[in-house]
mmCIF file of C-alpha atoms in Angstrom:
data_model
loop_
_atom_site.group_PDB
_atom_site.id
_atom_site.type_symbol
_atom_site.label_atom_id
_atom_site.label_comp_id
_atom_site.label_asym_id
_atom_site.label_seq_id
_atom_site.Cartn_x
_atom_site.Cartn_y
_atom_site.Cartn_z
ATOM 1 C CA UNK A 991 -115.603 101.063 -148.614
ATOM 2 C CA UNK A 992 -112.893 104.113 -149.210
ATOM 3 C CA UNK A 993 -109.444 103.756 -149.610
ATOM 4 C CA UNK A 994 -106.814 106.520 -149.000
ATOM 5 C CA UNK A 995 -103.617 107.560 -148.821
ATOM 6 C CA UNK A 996 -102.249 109.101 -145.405
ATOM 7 C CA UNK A 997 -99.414 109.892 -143.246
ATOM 8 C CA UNK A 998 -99.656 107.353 -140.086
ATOM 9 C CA UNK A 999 -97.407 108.134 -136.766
ATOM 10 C CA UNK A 1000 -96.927 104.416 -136.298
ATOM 11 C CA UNK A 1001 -96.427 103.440 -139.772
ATOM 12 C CA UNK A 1002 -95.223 106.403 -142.034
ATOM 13 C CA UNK A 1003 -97.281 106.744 -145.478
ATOM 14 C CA UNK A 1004 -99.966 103.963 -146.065
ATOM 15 C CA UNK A 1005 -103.125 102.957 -147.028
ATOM 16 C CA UNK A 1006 -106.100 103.772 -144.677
ATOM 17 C CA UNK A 1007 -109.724 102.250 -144.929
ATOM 18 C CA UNK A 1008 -112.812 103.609 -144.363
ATOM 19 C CA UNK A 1009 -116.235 101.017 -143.820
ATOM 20 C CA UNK A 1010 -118.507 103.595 -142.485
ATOM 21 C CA UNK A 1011 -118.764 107.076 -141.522
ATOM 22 C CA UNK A 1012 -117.387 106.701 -138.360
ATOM 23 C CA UNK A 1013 -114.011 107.494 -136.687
ATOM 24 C CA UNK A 1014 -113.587 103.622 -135.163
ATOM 25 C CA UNK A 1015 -114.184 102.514 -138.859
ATOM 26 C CA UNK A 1016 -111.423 103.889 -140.355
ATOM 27 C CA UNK A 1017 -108.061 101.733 -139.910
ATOM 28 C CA UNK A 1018 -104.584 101.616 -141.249
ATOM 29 C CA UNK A 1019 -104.219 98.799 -143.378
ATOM 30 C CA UNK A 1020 -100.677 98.138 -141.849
ATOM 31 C CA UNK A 1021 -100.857 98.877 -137.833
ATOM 32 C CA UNK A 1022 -104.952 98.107 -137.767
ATOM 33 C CA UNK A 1023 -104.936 101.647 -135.945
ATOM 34 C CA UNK A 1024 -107.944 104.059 -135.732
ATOM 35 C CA UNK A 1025 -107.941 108.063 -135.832
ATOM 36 C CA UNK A 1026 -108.336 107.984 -132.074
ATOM 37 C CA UNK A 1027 -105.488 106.089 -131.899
ATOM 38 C CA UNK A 1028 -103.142 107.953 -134.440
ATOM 39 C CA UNK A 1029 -103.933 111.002 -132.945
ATOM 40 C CA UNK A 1030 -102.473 110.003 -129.777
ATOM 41 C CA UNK A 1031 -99.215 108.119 -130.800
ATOM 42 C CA UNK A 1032 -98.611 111.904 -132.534
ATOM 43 C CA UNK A 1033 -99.348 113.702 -129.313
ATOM 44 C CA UNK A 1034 -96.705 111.443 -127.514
ATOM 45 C CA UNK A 1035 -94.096 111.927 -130.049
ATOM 46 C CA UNK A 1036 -94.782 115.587 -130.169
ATOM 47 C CA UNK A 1037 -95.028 116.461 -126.136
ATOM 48 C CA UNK A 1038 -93.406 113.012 -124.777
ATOM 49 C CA UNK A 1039 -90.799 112.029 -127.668
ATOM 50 C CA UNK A 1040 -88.750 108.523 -127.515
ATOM 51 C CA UNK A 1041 -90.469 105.874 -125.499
ATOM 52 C CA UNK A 1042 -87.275 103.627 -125.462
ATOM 53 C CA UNK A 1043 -86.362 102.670 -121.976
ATOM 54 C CA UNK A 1044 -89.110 104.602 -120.232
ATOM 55 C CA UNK A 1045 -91.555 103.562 -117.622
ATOM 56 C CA UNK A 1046 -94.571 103.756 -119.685
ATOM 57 C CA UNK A 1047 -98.271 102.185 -118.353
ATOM 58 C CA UNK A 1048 -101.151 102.196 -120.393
ATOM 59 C CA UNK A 1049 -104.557 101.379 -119.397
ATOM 60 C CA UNK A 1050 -104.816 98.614 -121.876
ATOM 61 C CA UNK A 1051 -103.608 95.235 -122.503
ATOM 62 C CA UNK A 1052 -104.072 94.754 -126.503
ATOM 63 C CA UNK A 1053 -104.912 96.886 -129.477
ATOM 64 C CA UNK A 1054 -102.392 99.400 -131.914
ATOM 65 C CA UNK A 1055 -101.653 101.117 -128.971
ATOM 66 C CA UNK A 1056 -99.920 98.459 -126.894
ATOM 67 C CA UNK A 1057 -97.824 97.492 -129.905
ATOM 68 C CA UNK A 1058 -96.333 100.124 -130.657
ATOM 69 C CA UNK A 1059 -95.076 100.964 -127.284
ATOM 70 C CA UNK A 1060 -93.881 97.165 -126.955
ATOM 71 C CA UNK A 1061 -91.943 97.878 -130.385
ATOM 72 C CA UNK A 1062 -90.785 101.318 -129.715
ATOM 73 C CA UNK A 1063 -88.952 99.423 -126.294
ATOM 74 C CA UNK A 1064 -90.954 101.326 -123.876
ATOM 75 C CA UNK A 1065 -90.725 99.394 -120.117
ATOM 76 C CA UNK A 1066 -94.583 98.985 -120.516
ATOM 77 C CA UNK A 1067 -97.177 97.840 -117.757
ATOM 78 C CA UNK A 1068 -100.685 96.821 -119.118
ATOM 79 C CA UNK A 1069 -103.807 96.642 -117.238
ATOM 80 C CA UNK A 1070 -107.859 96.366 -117.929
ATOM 81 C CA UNK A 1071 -110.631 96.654 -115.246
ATOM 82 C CA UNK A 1072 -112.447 93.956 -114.226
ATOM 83 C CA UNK A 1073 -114.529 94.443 -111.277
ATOM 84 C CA UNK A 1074 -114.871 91.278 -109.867
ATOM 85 C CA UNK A 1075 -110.993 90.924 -109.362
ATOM 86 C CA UNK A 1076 -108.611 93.379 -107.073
ATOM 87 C CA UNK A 1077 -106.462 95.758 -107.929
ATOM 88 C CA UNK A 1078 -102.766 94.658 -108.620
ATOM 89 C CA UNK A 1079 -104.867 90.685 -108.986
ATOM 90 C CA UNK A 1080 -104.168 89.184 -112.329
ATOM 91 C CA UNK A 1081 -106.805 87.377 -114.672
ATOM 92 C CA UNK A 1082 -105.702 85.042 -117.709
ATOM 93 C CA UNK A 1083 -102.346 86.696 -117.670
ATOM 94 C CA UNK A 1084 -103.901 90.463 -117.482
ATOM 95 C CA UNK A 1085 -102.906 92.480 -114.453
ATOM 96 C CA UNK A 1086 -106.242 94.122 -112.977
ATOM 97 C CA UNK A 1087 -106.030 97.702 -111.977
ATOM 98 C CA UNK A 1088 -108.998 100.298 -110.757
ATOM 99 C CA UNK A 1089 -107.619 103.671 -112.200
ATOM 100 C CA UNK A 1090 -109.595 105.271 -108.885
ATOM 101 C CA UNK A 1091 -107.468 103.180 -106.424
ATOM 102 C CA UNK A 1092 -104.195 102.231 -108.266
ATOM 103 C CA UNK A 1093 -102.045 99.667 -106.618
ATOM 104 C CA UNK A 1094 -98.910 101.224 -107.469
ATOM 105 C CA UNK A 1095 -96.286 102.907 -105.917
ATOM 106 C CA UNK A 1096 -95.841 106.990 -106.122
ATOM 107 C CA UNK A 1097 -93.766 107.539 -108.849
ATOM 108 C CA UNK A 1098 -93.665 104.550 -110.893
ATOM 109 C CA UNK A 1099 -94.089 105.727 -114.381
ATOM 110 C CA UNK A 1100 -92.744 108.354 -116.559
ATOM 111 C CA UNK A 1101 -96.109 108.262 -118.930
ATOM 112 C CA UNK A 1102 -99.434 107.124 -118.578
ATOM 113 C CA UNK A 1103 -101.879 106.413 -121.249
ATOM 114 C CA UNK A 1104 -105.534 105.541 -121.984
ATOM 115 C CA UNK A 1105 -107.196 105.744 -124.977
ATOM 116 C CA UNK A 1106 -111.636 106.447 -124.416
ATOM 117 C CA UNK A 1107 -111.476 105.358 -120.771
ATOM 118 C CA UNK A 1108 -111.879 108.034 -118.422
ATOM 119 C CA UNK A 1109 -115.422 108.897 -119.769
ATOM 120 C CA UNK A 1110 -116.493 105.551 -118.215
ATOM 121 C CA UNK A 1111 -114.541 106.053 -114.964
ATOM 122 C CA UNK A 1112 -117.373 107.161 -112.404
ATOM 123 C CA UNK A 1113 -115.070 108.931 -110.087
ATOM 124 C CA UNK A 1114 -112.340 110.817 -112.208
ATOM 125 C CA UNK A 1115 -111.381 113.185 -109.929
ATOM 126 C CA UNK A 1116 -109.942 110.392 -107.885
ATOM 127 C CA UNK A 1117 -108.739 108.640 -111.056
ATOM 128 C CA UNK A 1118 -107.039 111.584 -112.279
ATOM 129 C CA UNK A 1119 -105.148 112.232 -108.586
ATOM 130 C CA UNK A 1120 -103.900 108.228 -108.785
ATOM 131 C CA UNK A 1121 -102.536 109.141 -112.131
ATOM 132 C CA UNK A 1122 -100.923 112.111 -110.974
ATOM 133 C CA UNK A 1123 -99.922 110.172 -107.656
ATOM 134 C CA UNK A 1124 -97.463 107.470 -110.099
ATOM 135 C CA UNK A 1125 -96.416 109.585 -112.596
ATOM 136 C CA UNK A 1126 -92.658 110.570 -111.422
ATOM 137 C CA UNK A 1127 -91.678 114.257 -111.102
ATOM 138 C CA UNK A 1128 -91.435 115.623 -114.860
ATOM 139 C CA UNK A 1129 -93.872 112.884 -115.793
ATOM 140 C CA UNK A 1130 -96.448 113.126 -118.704
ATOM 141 C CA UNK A 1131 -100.542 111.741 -119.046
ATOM 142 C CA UNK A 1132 -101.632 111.606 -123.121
ATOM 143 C CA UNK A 1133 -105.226 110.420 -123.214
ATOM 144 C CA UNK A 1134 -107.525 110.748 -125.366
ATOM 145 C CA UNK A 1135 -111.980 111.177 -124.802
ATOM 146 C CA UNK A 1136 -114.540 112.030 -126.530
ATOM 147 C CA UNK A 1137 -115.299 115.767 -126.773
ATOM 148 C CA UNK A 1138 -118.647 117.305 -127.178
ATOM 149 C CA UNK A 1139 -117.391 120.608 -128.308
ATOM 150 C CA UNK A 1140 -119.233 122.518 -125.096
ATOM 151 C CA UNK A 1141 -118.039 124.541 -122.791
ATOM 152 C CA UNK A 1142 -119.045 122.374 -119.651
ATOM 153 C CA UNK A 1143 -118.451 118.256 -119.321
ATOM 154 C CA UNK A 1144 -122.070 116.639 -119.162
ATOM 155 C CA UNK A 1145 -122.468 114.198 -116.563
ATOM 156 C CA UNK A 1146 -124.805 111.604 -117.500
ATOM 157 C CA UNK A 1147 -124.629 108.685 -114.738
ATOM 158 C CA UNK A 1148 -123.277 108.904 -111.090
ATOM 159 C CA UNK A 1149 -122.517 105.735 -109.059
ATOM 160 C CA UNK A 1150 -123.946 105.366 -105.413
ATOM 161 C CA UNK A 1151 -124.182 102.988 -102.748
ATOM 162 C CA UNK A 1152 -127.629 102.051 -103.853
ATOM 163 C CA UNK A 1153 -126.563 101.382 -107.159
ATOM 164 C CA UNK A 1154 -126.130 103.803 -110.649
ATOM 165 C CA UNK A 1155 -128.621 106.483 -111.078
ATOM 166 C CA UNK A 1156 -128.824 107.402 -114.391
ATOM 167 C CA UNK A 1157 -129.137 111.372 -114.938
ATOM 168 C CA UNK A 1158 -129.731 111.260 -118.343
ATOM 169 C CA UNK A 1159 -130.263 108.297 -121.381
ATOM 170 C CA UNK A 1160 -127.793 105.800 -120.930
ATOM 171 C CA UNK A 1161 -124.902 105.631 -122.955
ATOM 172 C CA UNK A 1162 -122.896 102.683 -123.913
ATOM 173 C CA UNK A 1163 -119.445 102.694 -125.876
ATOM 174 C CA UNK A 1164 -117.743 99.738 -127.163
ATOM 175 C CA UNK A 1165 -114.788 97.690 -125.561
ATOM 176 C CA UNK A 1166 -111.934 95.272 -127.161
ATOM 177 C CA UNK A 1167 -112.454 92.842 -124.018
ATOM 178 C CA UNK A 1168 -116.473 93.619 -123.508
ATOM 179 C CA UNK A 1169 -117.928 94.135 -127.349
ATOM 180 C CA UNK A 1170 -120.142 96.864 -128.512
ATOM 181 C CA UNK A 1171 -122.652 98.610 -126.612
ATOM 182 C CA UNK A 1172 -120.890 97.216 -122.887
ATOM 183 C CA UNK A 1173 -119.614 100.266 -121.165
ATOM 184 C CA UNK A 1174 -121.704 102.850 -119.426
ATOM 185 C CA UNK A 1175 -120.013 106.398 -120.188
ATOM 186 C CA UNK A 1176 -120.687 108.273 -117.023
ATOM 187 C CA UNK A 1177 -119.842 111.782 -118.908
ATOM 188 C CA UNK A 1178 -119.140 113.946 -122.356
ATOM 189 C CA UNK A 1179 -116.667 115.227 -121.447
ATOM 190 C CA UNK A 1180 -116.178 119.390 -122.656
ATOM 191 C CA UNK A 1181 -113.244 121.750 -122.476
ATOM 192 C CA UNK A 1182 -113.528 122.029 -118.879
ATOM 193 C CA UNK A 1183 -111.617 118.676 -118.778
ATOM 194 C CA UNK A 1184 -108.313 120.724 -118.700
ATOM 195 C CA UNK A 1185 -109.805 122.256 -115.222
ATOM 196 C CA UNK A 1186 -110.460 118.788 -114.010
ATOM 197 C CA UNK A 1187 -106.821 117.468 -114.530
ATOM 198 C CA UNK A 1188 -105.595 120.891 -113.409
ATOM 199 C CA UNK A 1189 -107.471 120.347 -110.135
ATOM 200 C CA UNK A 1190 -105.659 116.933 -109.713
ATOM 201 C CA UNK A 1191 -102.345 118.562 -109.094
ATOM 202 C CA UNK A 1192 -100.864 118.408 -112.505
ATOM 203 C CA UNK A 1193 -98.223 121.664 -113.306
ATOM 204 C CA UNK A 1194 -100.229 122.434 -116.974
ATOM 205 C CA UNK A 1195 -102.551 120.514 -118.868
ATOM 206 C CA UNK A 1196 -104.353 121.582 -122.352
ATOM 207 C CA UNK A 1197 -105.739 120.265 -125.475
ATOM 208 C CA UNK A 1198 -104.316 118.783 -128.520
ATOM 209 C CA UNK A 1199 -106.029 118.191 -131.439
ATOM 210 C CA UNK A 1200 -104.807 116.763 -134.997
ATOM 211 C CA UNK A 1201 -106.344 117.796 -138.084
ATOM 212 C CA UNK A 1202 -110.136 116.749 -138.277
ATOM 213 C CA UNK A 1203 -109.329 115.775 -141.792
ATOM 214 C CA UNK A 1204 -106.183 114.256 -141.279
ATOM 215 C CA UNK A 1205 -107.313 110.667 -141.927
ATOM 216 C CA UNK A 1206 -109.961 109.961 -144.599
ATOM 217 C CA UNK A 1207 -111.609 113.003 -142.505
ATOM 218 C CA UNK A 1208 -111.259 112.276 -139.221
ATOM 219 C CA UNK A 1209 -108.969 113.621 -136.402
ATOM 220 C CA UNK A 1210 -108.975 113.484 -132.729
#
């Protein structure tokens, strides 16, 4: 186990831990937050700013994340998938949503957020239209996904009507509701994801990154 000093965007200075070498491993002893998730709370203050007031849905329903947008007074909508149940359906409290068929109306949100999901969306194209689709004119998508550091997104799984055919090793990634090892990642993604939301209709899309070093050396 490390310990370490560091600058958190949810917390201000603290104490991070480190239990492995691993970005998920490291946490802020204060907000329980990861890299992943530090990295993107500083994107949205940097390109969104003050949450307070605004439409704000997030393609979650627990974790760091979620509280600090319910404590920064954001007007926040939660969701998970669960396939069994229908869009805009709720389950033990949790509204279910399909981020490829959203049951929203145009416009509804100012900013949209997911933190490690789209990678395990098998259609993003679509699911990066429907976010486009709610966000309201001037709105703003922060996400964060693994990067492989190529130039081209590798596609490792497609879905069909017959089923999933598996183009290359499967590759599972760990989820809050699901555990470790429960979610098929259909892609890595590269820097060719800016393309991909480009082609959805958004105005401008890029790439932020934080420090790789920025917490007990890791970054996002």
């Amino acid at each position: 186990m490390r310990l370490g000093l560091a600058d958190c965007p949810i917390c201000g200075r603290g104490l991070l831990v480190q239990l492995g070498d691993d970005e998920m491993l490291v946490r802020c002893l204060r907000c329980r937050a990861t890299p992943v998730t530090l990295a993107l709370v500083a994107a949205i203050g940097r390109h969104f700013g003050p949450v307070r007031g605004r439409a704000v849905y997030e393609l979650g329903s627990r974790g760091a994340l979620v509280r600090h947008l319910r404590r920064s007074g954001a007007k926040l909508t939660l969701s998970e998938y669960f396939d069994d149940v229908a869009p805009g359906q709720w389950r033990n409290g949790v509204r279910c949503e399909d981020v490829q068929s959203l049951s929203f109306v145009d416009s509804a949100f100012d900013l949209v957020t997911s933190t490690e999901v789209l990678e395990h969306v098998p259609d993003d194209a679509r699911a990066f239209a429907e976010i486009r689709r709610v966000l309201a004119p001037g709105g703003m998508t922060i996400f964060s996904v693994p990067l492989s550091g190529r130039d081209e997104t590798i596609e490792r799984a497609r879905a069909t009507p017959e089923g999933i055919v598996h183009l290359l090793p499967p590759e599972y990634h760990g989820d809050r509701l699901r555990g470790r090892r429960a979610v098929l990642a259909y892609r890595t993604y590269g820097r060719d994801i800016v393309a991909r939301v480009l082609a959805a209709g958004f105005r401008r899309a890029f790439l932020d990154t934080v420090d790789e070093h920025a917490w007990l050396g890791h970054g996002r």
